Amino acid sequence: RTSTGCGLISEHTLEELRAYSFHNAMAGFENTPIPTLAEVYALLAPTTLSVNVEIKSRDSRLPAMCCDLAKQYGMEDRVYYSSFYHPALLGVHDVDPYLPVAPLFDCNLVYPWLYASTFGAQAIHPHHGAFRLTPEIIRECHMRGIRVNFWTCDDPEMIRTLASAGCDALITNKPDVAIEVLK
């Protein structure tokens, strides 16, 4: 979906994946290679930046592998683990129950703060469209100490709306647009 290749990432070797461009059809970013998580951590470790690591696989070994890698790079306090496959987040908590996890969802959950609380999620990552239908989710989550980080918000007006409503973070493909809007 985001590359010049086809098929599932799990069906390819790293060498094969490195032959594709992962520029998500964005002009000016052609020939963008896929980074490994170790390369991302190496890039971010000397900074103060945090990272959202989305676990996309149902492989039960992957959460522990991601957590171990973060620890190797001294990033364990600067990673949020998220997934649409919520059992993966339980796998992260099997490694360390204090690591921050956030379920991703693209539906309008009823009382998402209660759902997040059932397995100790420190945040939720709803689709940005959920805000239009249930604007009270930010307030209700914050009352319970749960952060709200909307994904994938690229529209300037929606960025402004969510920021004004008090969301904690925005996941975006266009950080330059978000920075400009938030100025």
PDB file of C-alpha atoms in Angstrom:
ATOM      1  CA  ARG A   1       0.000   0.000   0.000  1.00  0.00           C
ATOM      2  CA  THR A   2       2.815   2.450   0.780  1.00  0.00           C
ATOM      3  CA  SER A   3       5.532   1.081  -1.480  1.00  0.00           C
ATOM      4  CA  THR A   4       6.379   0.267  -5.071  1.00  0.00           C
ATOM      5  CA  GLY A   5       6.243  -3.435  -4.175  1.00  0.00           C
ATOM      6  CA  CYS A   6       3.292  -5.708  -3.673  1.00  0.00           C
ATOM      7  CA  GLY A   7       2.312  -8.379  -1.187  1.00  0.00           C
ATOM      8  CA  LEU A   8       2.723  -8.578   2.553  1.00  0.00           C
ATOM      9  CA  ILE A   9       5.965  -7.397   4.155  1.00  0.00           C
ATOM     10  CA  SER A  10       6.159 -10.767   5.918  1.00  0.00           C
ATOM     11  CA  GLU A  11       6.359 -12.454   2.503  1.00  0.00           C
ATOM     12  CA  HIS A  12       9.632 -10.684   1.633  1.00  0.00           C
ATOM     13  CA  THR A  13      13.201 -10.716   2.855  1.00  0.00           C
ATOM     14  CA  LEU A  14      14.767  -7.478   4.045  1.00  0.00           C
ATOM     15  CA  GLU A  15      16.932  -7.486   0.918  1.00  0.00           C
ATOM     16  CA  GLU A  16      13.827  -7.682  -1.269  1.00  0.00           C
ATOM     17  CA  LEU A  17      12.125  -4.922   0.701  1.00  0.00           C
ATOM     18  CA  ARG A  18      15.185  -2.684   0.350  1.00  0.00           C
ATOM     19  CA  ALA A  19      14.669  -2.808  -3.447  1.00  0.00           C
ATOM     20  CA  TYR A  20      11.319  -0.998  -3.141  1.00  0.00           C
ATOM     21  CA  SER A  21      10.585   2.643  -2.435  1.00  0.00           C
ATOM     22  CA  PHE A  22       8.346   3.292   0.569  1.00  0.00           C
ATOM     23  CA  HIS A  23       7.402   6.860  -0.345  1.00  0.00           C
ATOM     24  CA  ASN A  24       3.638   6.307  -0.099  1.00  0.00           C
ATOM     25  CA  ALA A  25       3.184   7.982  -3.511  1.00  0.00           C
ATOM     26  CA  MET A  26       4.372  11.303  -2.026  1.00  0.00           C
ATOM     27  CA  ALA A  27       6.155  13.492  -4.552  1.00  0.00           C
ATOM     28  CA  GLY A  28       9.708  14.358  -3.602  1.00  0.00           C
ATOM     29  CA  PHE A  29      10.212  11.239  -1.510  1.00  0.00           C
ATOM     30  CA  GLU A  30      10.810   8.703  -4.270  1.00  0.00           C
ATOM     31  CA  ASN A  31      13.480   6.065  -3.528  1.00  0.00           C
ATOM     32  CA  THR A  32      12.763   6.119   0.208  1.00  0.00           C
ATOM     33  CA  PRO A  33      14.056   2.840   1.660  1.00  0.00           C
ATOM     34  CA  ILE A  34      12.298   0.952   4.418  1.00  0.00           C
ATOM     35  CA  PRO A  35      14.178   1.352   7.695  1.00  0.00           C
ATOM     36  CA  THR A  36      14.571  -1.385  10.254  1.00  0.00           C
ATOM     37  CA  LEU A  37      13.407  -0.610  13.770  1.00  0.00           C
ATOM     38  CA  ALA A  38      17.057  -0.713  14.873  1.00  0.00           C
ATOM     39  CA  GLU A  39      17.848   2.008  12.317  1.00  0.00           C
ATOM     40  CA  VAL A  40      14.975   4.139  13.613  1.00  0.00           C
ATOM     41  CA  TYR A  41      16.175   3.746  17.191  1.00  0.00           C
ATOM     42  CA  ALA A  42      19.783   4.533  16.195  1.00  0.00           C
ATOM     43  CA  LEU A  43      18.562   7.728  14.530  1.00  0.00           C
ATOM     44  CA  LEU A  44      16.392   8.809  17.466  1.00  0.00           C
ATOM     45  CA  ALA A  45      18.515   7.652  20.420  1.00  0.00           C
ATOM     46  CA  PRO A  46      20.754  10.759  20.510  1.00  0.00           C
ATOM     47  CA  THR A  47      17.695  13.064  20.414  1.00  0.00           C
ATOM     48  CA  THR A  48      14.887  13.753  22.872  1.00  0.00           C
ATOM     49  CA  LEU A  49      12.237  12.523  20.429  1.00  0.00           C
ATOM     50  CA  SER A  50       9.776   9.757  21.210  1.00  0.00           C
ATOM     51  CA  VAL A  51       8.372   7.248  18.747  1.00  0.00           C
ATOM     52  CA  ASN A  52       5.155   5.337  18.237  1.00  0.00           C
ATOM     53  CA  VAL A  53       5.935   1.740  17.316  1.00  0.00           C
ATOM     54  CA  GLU A  54       2.951   0.125  15.663  1.00  0.00           C
ATOM     55  CA  ILE A  55       3.015  -3.662  15.973  1.00  0.00           C
ATOM     56  CA  LYS A  56       1.372  -4.929  12.801  1.00  0.00           C
ATOM     57  CA  SER A  57       2.023  -8.643  13.140  1.00  0.00           C
ATOM     58  CA  ARG A  58       0.128 -11.237  15.122  1.00  0.00           C
ATOM     59  CA  ASP A  59       3.402 -13.063  15.820  1.00  0.00           C
ATOM     60  CA  SER A  60       3.413 -13.438  19.611  1.00  0.00           C
ATOM     61  CA  ARG A  61       7.222 -13.096  19.718  1.00  0.00           C
ATOM     62  CA  LEU A  62       7.238  -9.623  18.182  1.00  0.00           C
ATOM     63  CA  PRO A  63       6.235  -7.504  21.226  1.00  0.00           C
ATOM     64  CA  ALA A  64       9.140  -8.838  23.310  1.00  0.00           C
ATOM     65  CA  MET A  65      11.531  -8.384  20.384  1.00  0.00           C
ATOM     66  CA  CYS A  66      10.449  -4.742  19.988  1.00  0.00           C
ATOM     67  CA  CYS A  67      10.808  -4.073  23.718  1.00  0.00           C
ATOM     68  CA  ASP A  68      14.252  -5.705  23.850  1.00  0.00           C
ATOM     69  CA  LEU A  69      15.440  -3.637  20.907  1.00  0.00           C
ATOM     70  CA  ALA A  70      14.201  -0.417  22.532  1.00  0.00           C
ATOM     71  CA  LYS A  71      16.152  -1.316  25.660  1.00  0.00           C
ATOM     72  CA  GLN A  72      19.323  -1.982  23.635  1.00  0.00           C
ATOM     73  CA  TYR A  73      19.145   1.568  22.278  1.00  0.00           C
ATOM     74  CA  GLY A  74      18.117   3.188  25.566  1.00  0.00           C
ATOM     75  CA  MET A  75      14.738   4.082  24.084  1.00  0.00           C
ATOM     76  CA  GLU A  76      12.477   2.139  26.477  1.00  0.00           C
ATOM     77  CA  ASP A  77      11.170   5.350  28.103  1.00  0.00           C
ATOM     78  CA  ARG A  78      10.498   7.035  24.754  1.00  0.00           C
ATOM     79  CA  VAL A  79       8.365   4.463  22.947  1.00  0.00           C
ATOM     80  CA  TYR A  80       4.602   4.093  22.759  1.00  0.00           C
ATOM     81  CA  TYR A  81       3.503   0.706  21.471  1.00  0.00           C
ATOM     82  CA  SER A  82       0.299   0.680  19.464  1.00  0.00           C
ATOM     83  CA  SER A  83      -1.560  -1.903  17.432  1.00  0.00           C
ATOM     84  CA  PHE A  84      -4.880  -2.663  15.821  1.00  0.00           C
ATOM     85  CA  TYR A  85      -4.242  -6.207  17.094  1.00  0.00           C
ATOM     86  CA  HIS A  86      -4.783  -5.473  20.769  1.00  0.00           C
ATOM     87  CA  PRO A  87      -3.419  -8.808  22.093  1.00  0.00           C
ATOM     88  CA  ALA A  88       0.000  -7.566  20.913  1.00  0.00           C
ATOM     89  CA  LEU A  89      -0.295  -4.828  23.521  1.00  0.00           C
ATOM     90  CA  LEU A  90      -0.829  -7.471  26.180  1.00  0.00           C
ATOM     91  CA  GLY A  91       2.411  -9.004  24.903  1.00  0.00           C
ATOM     92  CA  VAL A  92       4.194  -5.712  25.552  1.00  0.00           C
ATOM     93  CA  HIS A  93       2.804  -5.681  29.084  1.00  0.00           C
ATOM     94  CA  ASP A  94       4.027  -9.250  29.548  1.00  0.00           C
ATOM     95  CA  VAL A  95       7.535  -7.836  29.111  1.00  0.00           C
ATOM     96  CA  ASP A  96       6.904  -4.812  31.331  1.00  0.00           C
ATOM     97  CA  PRO A  97       3.441  -3.782  32.577  1.00  0.00           C
ATOM     98  CA  TYR A  98       4.586  -0.158  32.842  1.00  0.00           C
ATOM     99  CA  LEU A  99       5.479   0.298  29.189  1.00  0.00           C
ATOM    100  CA  PRO A 100       2.999   2.646  27.501  1.00  0.00           C
ATOM    101  CA  VAL A 101       0.581   0.963  25.121  1.00  0.00           C
ATOM    102  CA  ALA A 102      -2.241   2.412  23.056  1.00  0.00           C
ATOM    103  CA  PRO A 103      -4.886   0.510  21.122  1.00  0.00           C
ATOM    104  CA  LEU A 104      -5.432   1.749  17.591  1.00  0.00           C
ATOM    105  CA  PHE A 105      -9.000   1.640  16.354  1.00  0.00           C
ATOM    106  CA  ASP A 106     -10.937   2.933  13.391  1.00  0.00           C
ATOM    107  CA  CYS A 107     -14.434   2.522  14.784  1.00  0.00           C
ATOM    108  CA  ASN A 108     -16.363   4.539  17.315  1.00  0.00           C
ATOM    109  CA  LEU A 109     -15.915   2.549  20.489  1.00  0.00           C
ATOM    110  CA  VAL A 110     -18.424   3.130  23.229  1.00  0.00           C
ATOM    111  CA  TYR A 111     -16.507   4.443  26.254  1.00  0.00           C
ATOM    112  CA  PRO A 112     -12.992   3.897  24.833  1.00  0.00           C
ATOM    113  CA  TRP A 113     -11.499   5.085  28.136  1.00  0.00           C
ATOM    114  CA  LEU A 114     -13.096   2.108  29.885  1.00  0.00           C
ATOM    115  CA  TYR A 115     -11.803  -0.276  27.233  1.00  0.00           C
ATOM    116  CA  ALA A 116      -8.284   1.174  27.524  1.00  0.00           C
ATOM    117  CA  SER A 117      -8.423   0.838  31.299  1.00  0.00           C
ATOM    118  CA  THR A 118      -9.233  -2.878  31.117  1.00  0.00           C
ATOM    119  CA  PHE A 119      -5.661  -3.674  30.111  1.00  0.00           C
ATOM    120  CA  GLY A 120      -3.718  -0.691  31.421  1.00  0.00           C
ATOM    121  CA  ALA A 121      -3.388   1.342  28.228  1.00  0.00           C
ATOM    122  CA  GLN A 122      -1.929   4.767  28.876  1.00  0.00           C
ATOM    123  CA  ALA A 123      -3.398   6.180  25.663  1.00  0.00           C
ATOM    124  CA  ILE A 124      -5.844   5.507  22.885  1.00  0.00           C
ATOM    125  CA  HIS A 125      -5.201   6.053  19.196  1.00  0.00           C
ATOM    126  CA  PRO A 126      -8.592   6.569  17.534  1.00  0.00           C
ATOM    127  CA  HIS A 127      -9.041   7.554  13.908  1.00  0.00           C
ATOM    128  CA  HIS A 128      -9.335  11.336  13.697  1.00  0.00           C
ATOM    129  CA  GLY A 129     -12.879  10.969  12.324  1.00  0.00           C
ATOM    130  CA  ALA A 130     -14.027   9.584  15.684  1.00  0.00           C
ATOM    131  CA  PHE A 131     -13.755  13.064  17.167  1.00  0.00           C
ATOM    132  CA  ARG A 132     -16.590  14.399  15.048  1.00  0.00           C
ATOM    133  CA  LEU A 133     -18.977  11.795  16.407  1.00  0.00           C
ATOM    134  CA  THR A 134     -17.831  11.694  20.017  1.00  0.00           C
ATOM    135  CA  PRO A 135     -16.061  14.935  20.993  1.00  0.00           C
ATOM    136  CA  GLU A 136     -16.237  14.119  24.691  1.00  0.00           C
ATOM    137  CA  ILE A 137     -13.680  11.318  24.398  1.00  0.00           C
ATOM    138  CA  ILE A 138     -10.744  13.661  25.017  1.00  0.00           C
ATOM    139  CA  ARG A 139     -12.287  15.059  28.195  1.00  0.00           C
ATOM    140  CA  GLU A 140     -13.345  11.650  29.504  1.00  0.00           C
ATOM    141  CA  CYS A 141      -9.948  10.096  28.765  1.00  0.00           C
ATOM    142  CA  HIS A 142      -8.036  12.940  30.378  1.00  0.00           C
ATOM    143  CA  MET A 143     -10.160  12.663  33.510  1.00  0.00           C
ATOM    144  CA  ARG A 144      -8.802   9.113  33.798  1.00  0.00           C
ATOM    145  CA  GLY A 145      -5.189   9.895  32.899  1.00  0.00           C
ATOM    146  CA  ILE A 146      -5.428   8.434  29.400  1.00  0.00           C
ATOM    147  CA  ARG A 147      -3.822  10.320  26.530  1.00  0.00           C
ATOM    148  CA  VAL A 148      -5.619  10.720  23.193  1.00  0.00           C
ATOM    149  CA  ASN A 149      -3.485  10.595  20.055  1.00  0.00           C
ATOM    150  CA  PHE A 150      -5.490  10.690  16.822  1.00  0.00           C
ATOM    151  CA  TRP A 151      -4.313   9.050  13.603  1.00  0.00           C
ATOM    152  CA  THR A 152      -3.752   9.786  10.602  1.00  0.00           C
ATOM    153  CA  CYS A 153      -4.639  13.434  10.556  1.00  0.00           C
ATOM    154  CA  ASP A 154      -3.286  15.364   7.570  1.00  0.00           C
ATOM    155  CA  ASP A 155      -6.058  17.938   7.007  1.00  0.00           C
ATOM    156  CA  PRO A 156      -5.087  21.403   8.338  1.00  0.00           C
ATOM    157  CA  GLU A 157      -8.587  22.216   9.606  1.00  0.00           C
ATOM    158  CA  MET A 158      -8.884  18.884  11.440  1.00  0.00           C
ATOM    159  CA  ILE A 159      -5.401  19.347  12.909  1.00  0.00           C
ATOM    160  CA  ARG A 160      -6.514  22.735  14.246  1.00  0.00           C
ATOM    161  CA  THR A 161      -9.792  21.321  15.591  1.00  0.00           C
ATOM    162  CA  LEU A 162      -8.158  18.401  17.406  1.00  0.00           C
ATOM    163  CA  ALA A 163      -5.383  20.550  18.849  1.00  0.00           C
ATOM    164  CA  SER A 164      -7.934  23.106  20.089  1.00  0.00           C
ATOM    165  CA  ALA A 165      -9.917  20.296  21.700  1.00  0.00           C
ATOM    166  CA  GLY A 166      -6.850  19.268  23.708  1.00  0.00           C
ATOM    167  CA  CYS A 167      -5.656  16.076  22.061  1.00  0.00           C
ATOM    168  CA  ASP A 168      -2.226  15.000  23.262  1.00  0.00           C
ATOM    169  CA  ALA A 169      -0.670  14.147  19.905  1.00  0.00           C
ATOM    170  CA  LEU A 170      -1.469  13.699  16.250  1.00  0.00           C
ATOM    171  CA  ILE A 171      -0.149  10.945  14.046  1.00  0.00           C
ATOM    172  CA  THR A 172       0.317  12.475  10.615  1.00  0.00           C
ATOM    173  CA  ASN A 173       1.924  11.900   7.240  1.00  0.00           C
ATOM    174  CA  LYS A 174       2.480  15.641   6.983  1.00  0.00           C
ATOM    175  CA  PRO A 175       4.395  16.889  10.029  1.00  0.00           C
ATOM    176  CA  ASP A 176       5.389  20.044   8.141  1.00  0.00           C
ATOM    177  CA  VAL A 177       1.706  20.912   7.656  1.00  0.00           C
ATOM    178  CA  ALA A 178       0.891  20.127  11.291  1.00  0.00           C
ATOM    179  CA  ILE A 179       3.763  22.270  12.563  1.00  0.00           C
ATOM    180  CA  GLU A 180       2.683  25.186  10.387  1.00  0.00           C
ATOM    181  CA  VAL A 181      -0.952  24.899  11.513  1.00  0.00           C
ATOM    182  CA  LEU A 182       0.016  24.664  15.182  1.00  0.00           C
ATOM    183  CA  LYS A 183       2.178  27.805  15.003  1.00  0.00           C
TER     184      LYS A 183
END
